[in-house]
Coordinates of C-alpha atoms in Angstrom, one line a residue:
M1 CA 37.6 -28.3 -15.0
T2 CA 37.7 -24.6 -15.9
T3 CA 39.3 -21.8 -13.9
Y4 CA 37.1 -18.7 -13.7
V5 CA 38.4 -15.3 -12.5
L6 CA 35.6 -12.9 -12.0
V7 CA 36.3 -9.3 -11.5
H8 CA 33.6 -7.2 -9.8
G9 CA 32.5 -3.7 -10.6
A10 CA 32.7 -0.3 -8.9
W11 CA 31.6 0.1 -5.3
S12 CA 31.5 -3.6 -4.7
G13 CA 33.8 -6.5 -3.9
A14 CA 34.2 -10.3 -4.2
H15 CA 31.0 -10.7 -2.2
G16 CA 29.0 -9.5 -5.2
F17 CA 29.8 -12.8 -7.0
R18 CA 29.1 -15.1 -4.1
L19 CA 25.9 -16.5 -5.6
V20 CA 27.5 -17.2 -9.0
R21 CA 30.7 -18.5 -7.4
R22 CA 28.8 -21.2 -5.5
R23 CA 27.0 -22.4 -8.6
L24 CA 30.2 -22.7 -10.6
Q25 CA 32.0 -24.4 -7.8
S26 CA 29.2 -26.8 -7.3
A27 CA 29.6 -27.8 -11.0
G28 CA 33.2 -28.8 -10.2
H29 CA 35.2 -25.7 -11.3
E30 CA 37.7 -23.4 -9.7
V31 CA 36.4 -19.9 -9.1
F32 CA 38.3 -16.9 -7.9
T33 CA 36.8 -13.5 -7.2
P34 CA 39.5 -11.1 -6.1
S35 CA 38.4 -7.9 -4.3
L36 CA 40.1 -4.8 -5.8
T37 CA 42.2 -2.6 -3.5
G38 CA 40.0 -0.3 -1.3
L39 CA 36.9 -2.2 -2.0
G40 CA 34.9 -5.1 -0.4
E41 CA 36.8 -6.7 2.5
R42 CA 39.8 -4.6 1.4
A43 CA 37.9 -1.3 2.1
H44 CA 40.4 -0.5 4.9
L45 CA 43.1 0.0 2.2
T46 CA 41.4 2.8 0.4
S47 CA 43.3 6.0 -0.4
P48 CA 43.5 8.8 -3.0
Q49 CA 46.4 7.0 -4.6
I50 CA 44.3 4.1 -5.9
D51 CA 43.7 4.2 -9.6
L52 CA 43.0 1.9 -12.5
S53 CA 46.6 0.7 -12.6
T54 CA 46.2 -0.4 -9.0
H55 CA 43.3 -2.6 -9.8
V56 CA 45.0 -3.9 -12.9
R57 CA 47.9 -5.0 -10.8
D58 CA 45.5 -6.6 -8.4
V59 CA 44.2 -8.9 -11.1
V60 CA 47.5 -9.4 -12.8
N61 CA 49.2 -10.4 -9.5
H62 CA 46.3 -12.7 -8.6
V63 CA 46.6 -14.6 -11.9
R64 CA 50.4 -14.8 -11.8
Y65 CA 50.7 -15.7 -8.1
E66 CA 48.1 -18.4 -8.4
D67 CA 49.7 -19.4 -11.7
H68 CA 46.4 -19.5 -13.5
H69 CA 46.4 -20.5 -17.2
D70 CA 43.7 -21.1 -19.8
I71 CA 41.3 -19.0 -17.7
V72 CA 37.8 -17.5 -18.3
L73 CA 38.3 -13.9 -17.2
L74 CA 35.2 -11.9 -16.6
G75 CA 34.9 -8.2 -16.0
F76 CA 31.6 -6.8 -14.6
S77 CA 30.7 -3.2 -15.3
Y78 CA 33.8 -1.1 -14.2
G79 CA 35.6 -4.5 -14.1
G80 CA 35.7 -4.4 -17.9
M81 CA 38.2 -1.6 -17.6
V82 CA 40.3 -3.7 -15.2
V83 CA 40.3 -6.9 -17.3
T84 CA 41.1 -4.9 -20.5
G85 CA 44.1 -3.3 -18.8
S86 CA 45.3 -6.6 -17.6
L87 CA 45.7 -8.1 -21.1
A88 CA 49.1 -6.5 -21.8
H89 CA 50.4 -8.7 -18.9
I90 CA 48.3 -11.9 -18.8
G91 CA 46.5 -12.0 -22.2
D92 CA 48.4 -15.3 -23.1
Q93 CA 46.8 -16.9 -20.0
V94 CA 43.2 -16.1 -21.0
R95 CA 41.1 -18.6 -22.9
H96 CA 37.9 -16.7 -23.0
L97 CA 37.3 -13.0 -22.1
V98 CA 33.8 -12.1 -20.9
Y99 CA 32.3 -8.6 -20.4
L100 CA 29.2 -8.6 -18.2
D101 CA 27.2 -5.5 -18.8
A102 CA 30.6 -3.8 -18.8
F103 CA 32.7 -1.0 -20.2
V104 CA 34.7 -2.3 -23.3
P105 CA 37.3 0.4 -23.7
G106 CA 39.8 1.1 -26.5
D107 CA 43.4 2.3 -25.8
G108 CA 43.3 5.6 -24.1
D109 CA 39.6 5.4 -22.9
S110 CA 38.7 6.0 -19.3
V111 CA 35.4 5.5 -17.5
F112 CA 34.7 9.2 -17.5
S113 CA 35.6 9.7 -21.1
L114 CA 33.3 6.8 -22.2
L115 CA 30.5 8.4 -20.1
G116 CA 31.2 11.7 -21.7
A117 CA 31.9 13.3 -18.4
P118 CA 34.0 16.5 -18.3
A119 CA 37.8 16.3 -17.6
T120 CA 38.4 16.1 -13.9
D121 CA 41.4 17.5 -11.9
T122 CA 41.7 15.0 -9.1
L123 CA 44.2 17.2 -7.3
A124 CA 42.0 20.3 -7.3
L125 CA 41.6 22.0 -4.0
G126 CA 38.6 20.7 -2.1
R127 CA 38.1 17.9 -4.6
D128 CA 36.6 14.7 -3.0
W129 CA 38.7 11.7 -4.1
Q130 CA 35.9 9.3 -3.4
V131 CA 32.9 8.8 -5.7
P132 CA 29.7 7.7 -3.9
P133 CA 27.9 4.7 -5.2
T134 CA 25.2 5.1 -7.9
P135 CA 21.7 3.8 -7.0
R136 CA 21.0 0.2 -8.1
E137 CA 18.0 -2.1 -7.6
F138 CA 17.8 -5.7 -6.6
D139 CA 15.0 -8.1 -7.2
D140 CA 15.2 -9.8 -3.9
P141 CA 14.7 -7.7 -0.7
D142 CA 17.1 -9.9 1.2
E143 CA 19.7 -9.5 -1.4
A144 CA 19.2 -5.7 -1.3
A145 CA 19.6 -5.8 2.4
F146 CA 22.9 -7.7 2.0
M147 CA 24.3 -5.7 -0.9
Q148 CA 23.4 -2.1 -0.2
P149 CA 25.4 -1.6 3.0
R150 CA 28.4 -3.0 1.2
R151 CA 28.3 -0.6 -1.7
I152 CA 30.9 1.9 -0.7
A153 CA 32.7 4.9 -2.2
H154 CA 35.1 4.3 -5.0
P155 CA 38.4 6.2 -5.5
V156 CA 38.0 8.7 -8.4
G157 CA 41.4 7.9 -9.9
C158 CA 40.0 4.7 -11.2
F159 CA 37.5 6.6 -13.3
V160 CA 39.9 9.2 -14.8
E161 CA 42.9 7.1 -15.6
P162 CA 43.0 5.8 -19.3
V163 CA 43.4 2.2 -19.9
R164 CA 46.3 0.9 -22.0
L165 CA 45.5 -1.8 -24.7
T166 CA 48.3 -3.0 -26.9
Q167 CA 46.1 -4.2 -29.8
P168 CA 42.4 -4.3 -30.6
L169 CA 40.5 -6.9 -28.5
E170 CA 39.6 -8.8 -31.7
A171 CA 43.3 -9.3 -32.4
F172 CA 43.9 -11.4 -29.3
P173 CA 43.7 -15.2 -29.8
F174 CA 41.2 -15.9 -27.0
S175 CA 37.4 -16.0 -27.4
R176 CA 35.2 -13.0 -26.5
T177 CA 31.7 -12.7 -25.1
Y178 CA 29.5 -9.9 -24.2
I179 CA 26.5 -10.3 -21.8
R180 CA 24.0 -7.5 -21.7
A181 CA 21.4 -6.8 -19.0
T182 CA 18.3 -5.7 -21.0
A183 CA 15.9 -4.4 -18.3
D184 CA 17.6 -1.2 -17.3
A185 CA 15.9 2.1 -18.0
P186 CA 17.4 4.2 -20.8
D187 CA 18.6 6.7 -18.2
A188 CA 20.2 4.2 -15.9
P189 CA 23.8 4.8 -15.2
G190 CA 26.1 3.6 -18.0
T191 CA 23.2 2.4 -20.2
P192 CA 24.4 4.2 -23.4
V193 CA 28.0 2.8 -23.0
F194 CA 26.7 -0.7 -22.3
E195 CA 24.4 -0.6 -25.3
A196 CA 27.2 0.6 -27.6
A197 CA 29.4 -2.3 -26.4
A198 CA 26.6 -4.8 -26.9
A199 CA 26.0 -3.5 -30.5
R200 CA 29.7 -3.9 -31.2
A201 CA 29.6 -7.5 -30.1
Q202 CA 26.4 -8.3 -32.0
A203 CA 27.9 -6.9 -35.2
S204 CA 31.1 -8.9 -35.1
D205 CA 31.8 -12.5 -35.8
A206 CA 34.7 -12.3 -33.3
W207 CA 32.3 -12.0 -30.5
S208 CA 29.5 -14.2 -28.9
Y209 CA 26.6 -12.3 -27.5
H210 CA 24.0 -13.1 -24.8
E211 CA 21.2 -11.2 -23.1
I212 CA 19.8 -11.6 -19.6
A213 CA 16.4 -9.9 -18.8
T214 CA 17.2 -8.1 -15.6
N215 CA 18.8 -4.8 -14.6
H216 CA 22.5 -4.2 -14.2
M217 CA 22.9 -6.2 -11.0
V218 CA 23.0 -9.5 -12.9
P219 CA 25.1 -11.5 -10.4
S220 CA 22.6 -10.8 -7.6
N221 CA 19.4 -10.9 -9.7
R222 CA 20.1 -13.8 -12.1
P223 CA 22.9 -16.0 -10.8
D224 CA 21.5 -19.2 -12.4
E225 CA 21.2 -17.7 -15.8
L226 CA 24.7 -16.1 -15.6
A227 CA 26.3 -19.3 -14.3
K228 CA 24.7 -21.3 -17.2
I229 CA 26.1 -19.0 -19.8
L230 CA 29.6 -19.2 -18.2
L231 CA 29.3 -23.0 -18.0
D232 CA 28.4 -23.3 -21.7
L233 CA 31.3 -21.2 -23.0
D234 CA 33.4 -22.9 -25.6

């Protein structure tokens, strides 16, 4: 039995992994999908004080309080920032680290810096501390009807705070995998960053690499393919 901890992306919550979670559980594995503070069913806790460190603590506390070991830790999209930041605290409890169409930051990177966005003063007068969700498409109209109302504003502090990474990802003893969604348009949000991360994985013997022919919303659009990749990890 494998223990999977799946960390969702921006503007989402644990519900975004519900289709994948069911498939992994039906194969006899433990699956945990913590919702990050201020998102998903924890939307009532949102505030301007939430930042990347808050979400790193969410994941670290989940792993420590549940006493998980030898886990498969997955970060989807923005979740790649969160799982990277968690490694300083729980890296020795990870067996395999998976980035699903995700940011793969180095030490000192933030979401906005990786996207090439200008520096942002989050305390500027009149500054909105919530970032509205970017448009995303779903293959199944029923899935779209479920997901779209649950895509809610995200605290901007999560996007401006730099991540801290104590050593290069390749220096950690766990295995690494990058999964790229290949059907997004070149101008889709985050595409250049995800392409660069995919190229890094493809060029390195320290990484495994997979592709899924759909847009960015892989857990909703291709839960069977994603679950199979996760089940087949070494």
